[in-house]
PDB file of C-alpha atoms in Angstrom:
ATOM      1  CA  MET A   1       7.614   1.445  11.684  1.00  0.00           C
ATOM      2  CA  GLY A   2       7.589  -2.260  12.248  1.00  0.00           C
ATOM      3  CA  ARG A   3       5.801  -4.808  14.391  1.00  0.00           C
ATOM      4  CA  ASP A   4       6.330  -5.600  18.064  1.00  0.00           C
ATOM      5  CA  TRP A   5       7.333  -9.222  18.563  1.00  0.00           C
ATOM      6  CA  THR A   6       4.386  -9.932  20.849  1.00  0.00           C
ATOM      7  CA  GLN A   7       1.922  -8.837  18.149  1.00  0.00           C
ATOM      8  CA  LEU A   8       3.260 -10.991  15.337  1.00  0.00           C
ATOM      9  CA  LYS A   9       1.332 -13.730  13.608  1.00  0.00           C
ATOM     10  CA  LYS A  10       2.575 -16.832  11.897  1.00  0.00           C
ATOM     11  CA  PRO A  11       2.466 -16.487   8.110  1.00  0.00           C
ATOM     12  CA  GLN A  12      -0.865 -18.424   6.491  1.00  0.00           C
ATOM     13  CA  THR A  13      18.707  -0.216  -1.019  1.00  0.00           C
ATOM     14  CA  GLN A  14      19.930   2.092   0.721  1.00  0.00           C
ATOM     15  CA  SER A  15      20.675   2.888   4.345  1.00  0.00           C
ATOM     16  CA  ASN A  16      20.351   6.223   6.071  1.00  0.00           C
ATOM     17  CA  ASN A  17      23.410   5.276   8.109  1.00  0.00           C
ATOM     18  CA  SER A  18      26.896   6.211   6.985  1.00  0.00           C
ATOM     19  CA  ARG A  19      28.208   2.718   7.707  1.00  0.00           C
ATOM     20  CA  ASP A  20      27.779  -0.241   5.392  1.00  0.00           C
ATOM     21  CA  ILE A  21      24.872  -2.572   5.929  1.00  0.00           C
ATOM     22  CA  GLU A  22      25.967  -5.702   7.771  1.00  0.00           C
ATOM     23  CA  ARG A  23      24.004  -8.925   7.749  1.00  0.00           C
ATOM     24  CA  ILE A  24      24.534 -11.844  10.057  1.00  0.00           C
ATOM     25  CA  ARG A  25      24.908 -15.228   8.392  1.00  0.00           C
ATOM     26  CA  ILE A  26      23.677 -18.378  10.092  1.00  0.00           C
ATOM     27  CA  ASP A  27      26.241 -20.713   8.599  1.00  0.00           C
ATOM     28  CA  GLY A  28      27.902 -22.227  11.648  1.00  0.00           C
ATOM     29  CA  ALA A  29      26.673 -24.812  14.119  1.00  0.00           C
ATOM     30  CA  GLU A  30      25.361 -22.132  16.501  1.00  0.00           C
ATOM     31  CA  THR A  31      24.653 -18.403  16.210  1.00  0.00           C
ATOM     32  CA  ARG A  32      23.855 -16.339  19.314  1.00  0.00           C
ATOM     33  CA  VAL A  33      22.129 -12.968  18.981  1.00  0.00           C
ATOM     34  CA  ARG A  34      20.153 -10.417  20.988  1.00  0.00           C
ATOM     35  CA  PHE A  35      17.151  -8.964  19.169  1.00  0.00           C
ATOM     36  CA  VAL A  36      16.702  -5.191  19.349  1.00  0.00           C
ATOM     37  CA  GLY A  37      13.844  -3.076  18.041  1.00  0.00           C
ATOM     38  CA  PRO A  38      10.841  -4.154  15.975  1.00  0.00           C
ATOM     39  CA  VAL A  39      10.660  -6.669  13.157  1.00  0.00           C
ATOM     40  CA  MET A  40       9.564  -5.799   9.621  1.00  0.00           C
ATOM     41  CA  PRO A  41       7.219  -8.292   7.908  1.00  0.00           C
ATOM     42  CA  ARG A  42       7.662  -8.590   4.142  1.00  0.00           C
ATOM     43  CA  TYR A  43       6.590 -10.940   1.346  1.00  0.00           C
ATOM     44  CA  VAL A  44       8.817 -10.943  -1.719  1.00  0.00           C
ATOM     45  CA  TYR A  45       9.097 -12.300  -5.232  1.00  0.00           C
ATOM     46  CA  TRP A  46      12.482 -13.008  -6.821  1.00  0.00           C
ATOM     47  CA  VAL A  47      13.762 -11.956 -10.243  1.00  0.00           C
ATOM     48  CA  VAL A  48      17.116 -12.390 -11.972  1.00  0.00           C
ATOM     49  CA  THR A  49      18.910  -9.166 -12.931  1.00  0.00           C
ATOM     50  CA  ASN A  50      21.014  -8.463 -16.007  1.00  0.00           C
ATOM     51  CA  GLU A  51      24.060  -9.341 -13.880  1.00  0.00           C
ATOM     52  CA  GLY A  52      22.608 -12.760 -13.099  1.00  0.00           C
ATOM     53  CA  LYS A  53      21.894 -11.924  -9.455  1.00  0.00           C
ATOM     54  CA  LYS A  54      18.672 -12.660  -7.619  1.00  0.00           C
ATOM     55  CA  TYR A  55      16.793  -9.563  -6.506  1.00  0.00           C
ATOM     56  CA  PRO A  56      13.664  -9.373  -4.299  1.00  0.00           C
ATOM     57  CA  LEU A  57      10.613  -7.345  -5.255  1.00  0.00           C
ATOM     58  CA  GLU A  58       7.999  -6.892  -2.578  1.00  0.00           C
ATOM     59  CA  CYS A  59       4.446  -8.107  -2.979  1.00  0.00           C
ATOM     60  CA  LEU A  60       2.397  -4.908  -2.857  1.00  0.00           C
ATOM     61  CA  SER A  61      -0.739  -6.756  -1.785  1.00  0.00           C
ATOM     62  CA  PHE A  62       0.905  -7.800   1.486  1.00  0.00           C
ATOM     63  CA  ASP A  63       0.128  -5.372   4.321  1.00  0.00           C
ATOM     64  CA  ARG A  64       3.152  -5.016   6.603  1.00  0.00           C
ATOM     65  CA  GLU A  65       1.092  -3.784   9.526  1.00  0.00           C
ATOM     66  CA  THR A  66      -1.600  -6.482   9.539  1.00  0.00           C
ATOM     67  CA  GLU A  67       0.551  -9.268   8.005  1.00  0.00           C
ATOM     68  CA  GLN A  68      -2.324 -10.082   5.699  1.00  0.00           C
ATOM     69  CA  PHE A  69      -2.895  -9.982   1.963  1.00  0.00           C
ATOM     70  CA  ASN A  70      -5.441  -7.532   0.610  1.00  0.00           C
ATOM     71  CA  SER A  71      -8.615  -9.265  -0.436  1.00  0.00           C
ATOM     72  CA  SER A  72      -9.831  -9.441  -4.023  1.00  0.00           C
ATOM     73  CA  ARG A  73     -12.591  -7.045  -3.016  1.00  0.00           C
ATOM     74  CA  ASP A  74      -9.958  -4.382  -2.351  1.00  0.00           C
ATOM     75  CA  PRO A  75      -7.386  -5.084  -5.104  1.00  0.00           C
ATOM     76  CA  ILE A  76      -4.014  -3.372  -5.262  1.00  0.00           C
ATOM     77  CA  LYS A  77      -2.306  -2.866  -8.605  1.00  0.00           C
ATOM     78  CA  GLU A  78       0.518  -5.360  -8.839  1.00  0.00           C
ATOM     79  CA  LEU A  79       2.697  -6.912 -11.515  1.00  0.00           C
ATOM     80  CA  PRO A  80       1.592 -10.378 -12.664  1.00  0.00           C
ATOM     81  CA  ASP A  81       3.288 -13.197 -10.809  1.00  0.00           C
ATOM     82  CA  TYR A  82       4.319 -15.029 -13.997  1.00  0.00           C
ATOM     83  CA  ILE A  83       7.235 -12.633 -14.476  1.00  0.00           C
ATOM     84  CA  TYR A  84       9.034 -13.914 -11.413  1.00  0.00           C
ATOM     85  CA  SER A  85      11.641 -16.675 -11.451  1.00  0.00           C
ATOM     86  CA  GLU A  86      11.097 -18.330  -8.084  1.00  0.00           C
ATOM     87  CA  LYS A  87       8.364 -19.098  -5.601  1.00  0.00           C
ATOM     88  CA  PRO A  88       7.581 -16.056  -3.427  1.00  0.00           C
ATOM     89  CA  GLN A  89       8.382 -16.220   0.254  1.00  0.00           C
ATOM     90  CA  PHE A  90       8.013 -14.392   3.530  1.00  0.00           C
ATOM     91  CA  ALA A  91      11.050 -12.203   4.231  1.00  0.00           C
ATOM     92  CA  TYR A  92      10.872 -10.925   7.786  1.00  0.00           C
ATOM     93  CA  ILE A  93      13.877  -8.875   8.872  1.00  0.00           C
ATOM     94  CA  CYS A  94      15.112  -7.217  12.067  1.00  0.00           C
ATOM     95  CA  ASN A  95      18.069  -5.746  13.921  1.00  0.00           C
ATOM     96  CA  VAL A  96      20.144  -7.957  16.183  1.00  0.00           C
ATOM     97  CA  ILE A  97      23.325  -7.676  18.203  1.00  0.00           C
ATOM     98  CA  ASP A  98      25.816 -10.303  17.096  1.00  0.00           C
ATOM     99  CA  ARG A  99      27.177 -11.789  20.307  1.00  0.00           C
ATOM    100  CA  LYS A 100      30.417 -12.721  18.516  1.00  0.00           C
ATOM    101  CA  ASP A 101      31.541  -9.131  18.123  1.00  0.00           C
ATOM    102  CA  GLY A 102      28.835  -7.055  19.843  1.00  0.00           C
ATOM    103  CA  LYS A 103      27.912  -5.218  16.626  1.00  0.00           C
ATOM    104  CA  PRO A 104      24.385  -4.450  15.396  1.00  0.00           C
ATOM    105  CA  LYS A 105      23.518  -6.330  12.218  1.00  0.00           C
ATOM    106  CA  LEU A 106      20.504  -7.230  10.116  1.00  0.00           C
ATOM    107  CA  LEU A 107      19.073 -10.724  10.352  1.00  0.00           C
ATOM    108  CA  ASP A 108      16.902 -12.191   7.605  1.00  0.00           C
ATOM    109  CA  LEU A 109      14.513 -14.581   9.334  1.00  0.00           C
ATOM    110  CA  LYS A 110      13.915 -17.899   7.635  1.00  0.00           C
ATOM    111  CA  THR A 111      10.332 -19.073   8.015  1.00  0.00           C
ATOM    112  CA  THR A 112      11.216 -21.970  10.313  1.00  0.00           C
ATOM    113  CA  ILE A 113      13.205 -19.659  12.597  1.00  0.00           C
ATOM    114  CA  TYR A 114      10.518 -16.999  12.530  1.00  0.00           C
ATOM    115  CA  LYS A 115       7.747 -19.414  13.545  1.00  0.00           C
ATOM    116  CA  GLN A 116       9.728 -20.597  16.564  1.00  0.00           C
ATOM    117  CA  LEU A 117      10.484 -17.024  17.598  1.00  0.00           C
ATOM    118  CA  VAL A 118       6.795 -16.112  17.451  1.00  0.00           C
ATOM    119  CA  ASP A 119       6.009 -19.062  19.728  1.00  0.00           C
ATOM    120  CA  TYR A 120       8.385 -17.710  22.370  1.00  0.00           C
ATOM    121  CA  ALA A 121       7.432 -14.060  21.861  1.00  0.00           C
ATOM    122  CA  THR A 122       3.730 -14.755  22.349  1.00  0.00           C
ATOM    123  CA  ASN A 123       4.328 -17.051  25.342  1.00  0.00           C
ATOM    124  CA  PRO A 124       3.865 -15.059  28.584  1.00  0.00           C
ATOM    125  CA  ASP A 125       6.656 -17.080  30.221  1.00  0.00           C
ATOM    126  CA  TYR A 126       9.112 -15.582  27.719  1.00  0.00           C
ATOM    127  CA  GLY A 127       7.669 -12.468  26.058  1.00  0.00           C
ATOM    128  CA  SER A 128       9.408 -10.351  23.450  1.00  0.00           C
ATOM    129  CA  PRO A 129      13.075 -11.287  22.881  1.00  0.00           C
ATOM    130  CA  ALA A 130      13.674  -7.640  21.909  1.00  0.00           C
ATOM    131  CA  ASP A 131      12.391  -6.097  25.150  1.00  0.00           C
ATOM    132  CA  PRO A 132      15.179  -3.743  26.363  1.00  0.00           C
ATOM    133  CA  ASP A 133      14.929  -4.842  29.995  1.00  0.00           C
ATOM    134  CA  ASN A 134      13.230  -8.246  29.939  1.00  0.00           C
ATOM    135  CA  GLY A 135      14.462  -9.634  26.631  1.00  0.00           C
ATOM    136  CA  TYR A 136      16.825 -12.542  26.235  1.00  0.00           C
ATOM    137  CA  ASP A 137      19.496 -13.916  23.950  1.00  0.00           C
ATOM    138  CA  ILE A 138      18.564 -16.376  21.233  1.00  0.00           C
ATOM    139  CA  THR A 139      20.799 -19.200  20.030  1.00  0.00           C
ATOM    140  CA  ILE A 140      20.010 -20.523  16.564  1.00  0.00           C
ATOM    141  CA  LYS A 141      21.299 -24.019  15.922  1.00  0.00           C
ATOM    142  CA  ARG A 142      21.897 -25.147  12.360  1.00  0.00           C
ATOM    143  CA  GLU A 143      21.925 -28.848  11.520  1.00  0.00           C
ATOM    144  CA  LYS A 144      22.553 -30.401   8.101  1.00  0.00           C
ATOM    145  CA  THR A 145      20.001 -33.112   7.384  1.00  0.00           C
ATOM    146  CA  GLY A 146      20.911 -34.189   3.848  1.00  0.00           C
ATOM    147  CA  PRO A 147      23.146 -33.628   0.794  1.00  0.00           C
ATOM    148  CA  GLN A 148      21.135 -30.798  -0.787  1.00  0.00           C
ATOM    149  CA  PRO A 149      21.669 -27.125   0.194  1.00  0.00           C
ATOM    150  CA  GLN A 150      18.073 -26.898   1.400  1.00  0.00           C
ATOM    151  CA  ASN A 151      18.496 -29.916   3.686  1.00  0.00           C
ATOM    152  CA  VAL A 152      19.032 -27.831   6.815  1.00  0.00           C
ATOM    153  CA  LYS A 153      17.190 -27.779  10.142  1.00  0.00           C
ATOM    154  CA  TYR A 154      17.120 -24.689  12.365  1.00  0.00           C
ATOM    155  CA  THR A 155      16.331 -24.822  16.075  1.00  0.00           C
ATOM    156  CA  VAL A 156      15.761 -21.720  18.199  1.00  0.00           C
ATOM    157  CA  MET A 157      16.783 -21.788  21.850  1.00  0.00           C
ATOM    158  CA  PRO A 158      16.213 -18.859  24.266  1.00  0.00           C
ATOM    159  CA  SER A 159      18.621 -18.142  27.103  1.00  0.00           C
ATOM    160  CA  ARG A 160      17.409 -19.301  30.511  1.00  0.00           C
ATOM    161  CA  ASN A 161      17.653 -15.823  32.006  1.00  0.00           C
ATOM    162  CA  THR A 162      16.616 -12.369  30.826  1.00  0.00           C
ATOM    163  CA  ILE A 163      19.523 -10.285  29.583  1.00  0.00           C
ATOM    164  CA  PRO A 164      18.817  -6.534  29.808  1.00  0.00           C
ATOM    165  CA  LEU A 165      20.474  -4.351  27.222  1.00  0.00           C
ATOM    166  CA  THR A 166      23.397  -2.324  28.518  1.00  0.00           C
ATOM    167  CA  LYS A 167      23.381   1.452  28.196  1.00  0.00           C
ATOM    168  CA  ASP A 168      25.767   1.237  25.239  1.00  0.00           C
ATOM    169  CA  GLU A 169      23.539  -1.329  23.561  1.00  0.00           C
ATOM    170  CA  LYS A 170      20.459   0.824  24.098  1.00  0.00           C
ATOM    171  CA  ASP A 171      22.312   3.770  22.541  1.00  0.00           C
ATOM    172  CA  MET A 172      23.435   1.809  19.465  1.00  0.00           C
ATOM    173  CA  GLU A 173      22.439   3.242  16.103  1.00  0.00           C
ATOM    174  CA  LEU A 174      20.336   0.548  14.489  1.00  0.00           C
ATOM    175  CA  PHE A 175      19.757   0.089  10.793  1.00  0.00           C
ATOM    176  CA  SER A 176      16.638   1.911   9.626  1.00  0.00           C
ATOM    177  CA  LEU A 177      14.374  -0.798   8.230  1.00  0.00           C
ATOM    178  CA  ASP A 178      11.979   1.727   6.696  1.00  0.00           C
ATOM    179  CA  THR A 179      14.813   3.384   4.783  1.00  0.00           C
ATOM    180  CA  ILE A 180      16.650   0.270   3.640  1.00  0.00           C
ATOM    181  CA  PHE A 181      13.465  -1.573   2.686  1.00  0.00           C
ATOM    182  CA  LYS A 182      11.384   1.310   1.456  1.00  0.00           C
ATOM    183  CA  ARG A 183       8.471  -0.176  -0.428  1.00  0.00           C
ATOM    184  CA  GLN A 184       8.393   0.577  -4.142  1.00  0.00           C
ATOM    185  CA  THR A 185       5.233   1.635  -5.910  1.00  0.00           C
ATOM    186  CA  TYR A 186       3.766  -0.358  -8.770  1.00  0.00           C
ATOM    187  CA  GLU A 187       5.205   2.112 -11.296  1.00  0.00           C
ATOM    188  CA  GLU A 188       8.653   2.015  -9.646  1.00  0.00           C
ATOM    189  CA  GLN A 189       8.689  -1.783  -9.745  1.00  0.00           C
ATOM    190  CA  LYS A 190       7.687  -1.807 -13.402  1.00  0.00           C
ATOM    191  CA  GLU A 191      10.363   0.745 -14.319  1.00  0.00           C
ATOM    192  CA  TRP A 192      13.051  -1.127 -12.371  1.00  0.00           C
ATOM    193  CA  LEU A 193      12.185  -4.455 -14.001  1.00  0.00           C
ATOM    194  CA  LEU A 194      12.310  -3.029 -17.511  1.00  0.00           C
ATOM    195  CA  LYS A 195      15.702  -1.415 -16.855  1.00  0.00           C
ATOM    196  CA  ASN A 196      17.407  -4.166 -14.891  1.00  0.00           C
ATOM    197  CA  THR A 197      16.193  -7.484 -16.278  1.00  0.00           C
ATOM    198  CA  THR A 198      16.314  -9.247 -19.624  1.00  0.00           C
ATOM    199  CA  TYR A 199      13.376 -11.517 -18.875  1.00  0.00           C
ATOM    200  CA  PHE A 200      10.788  -9.479 -20.749  1.00  0.00           C
ATOM    201  CA  THR A 201      10.078  -9.881 -24.411  1.00  0.00           C
ATOM    202  CA  GLU A 202       9.203  -6.765 -26.388  1.00  0.00           C
ATOM    203  CA  GLU A 203       5.589  -7.853 -26.304  1.00  0.00           C
ATOM    204  CA  VAL A 204       5.533  -8.172 -22.507  1.00  0.00           C
ATOM    205  CA  ALA A 205       7.375  -4.883 -22.090  1.00  0.00           C
ATOM    206  CA  GLY A 206       4.831  -3.232 -24.371  1.00  0.00           C
ATOM    207  CA  ASP A 207       1.997  -4.633 -22.315  1.00  0.00           C
ATOM    208  CA  LEU A 208       3.553  -3.309 -19.122  1.00  0.00           C
ATOM    209  CA  ASN A 209       4.041   0.129 -20.645  1.00  0.00           C
ATOM    210  CA  SER A 210       0.473   0.227 -21.908  1.00  0.00           C
ATOM    211  CA  THR A 211      -2.136   1.916 -19.756  1.00  0.00           C
ATOM    212  CA  GLU A 212      -4.855  -0.343 -21.131  1.00  0.00           C
ATOM    213  CA  GLY A 213      -5.782  -3.160 -18.781  1.00  0.00           C
ATOM    214  CA  MET A 214      -3.431  -2.047 -15.987  1.00  0.00           C
ATOM    215  CA  GLU A 215      -6.191  -2.494 -13.450  1.00  0.00           C
ATOM    216  CA  ASP A 216      -6.099  -6.226 -14.167  1.00  0.00           C
ATOM    217  CA  LEU A 217      -2.397  -6.667 -13.373  1.00  0.00           C
TER     218      LEU A 217
END
């Protein structure tokens, strides 16, 4: 499952692999990667766990295949947004080959990076950066623009030439996005929140456990 790069639109855990999940961090001046396989669109809310860590819960109303939110005429049961601690955000994710060490890793796409990638992917002069034979490397430049952590600018630059995947790269075992990011049901989200967070008061927890009025959440 996932979306081909050329079909994407701009936004209006546990692995089945024996190896540990590796993520690539864009924390240097430049990061060069080769995209492989499809991209998974997600939209997540953030909560704080009992351990004080931020944890994403997926918005169930967001359709991964169409990249659209279900309309109010076709409502999907979902937890109320007031329980979450931070503003929700798009959380697109994909497999890439890290050109530093040649290993497959997961890349969480920031919105500004994602939008630039879609521009190239939907441009016939470039096409999908993940195409096995006609794809190309991507260099992501990171520039600090101010004193705050969020004061960062990302610029995406495609390589001038196509870079076909080698046989070894085509045979690489990628991380299974469907397995790692298996979507929880409404009931699974509710159960996880009650077990792993201290946000809820007894009254809120009682409301969530009650069957009355669930269709309104």
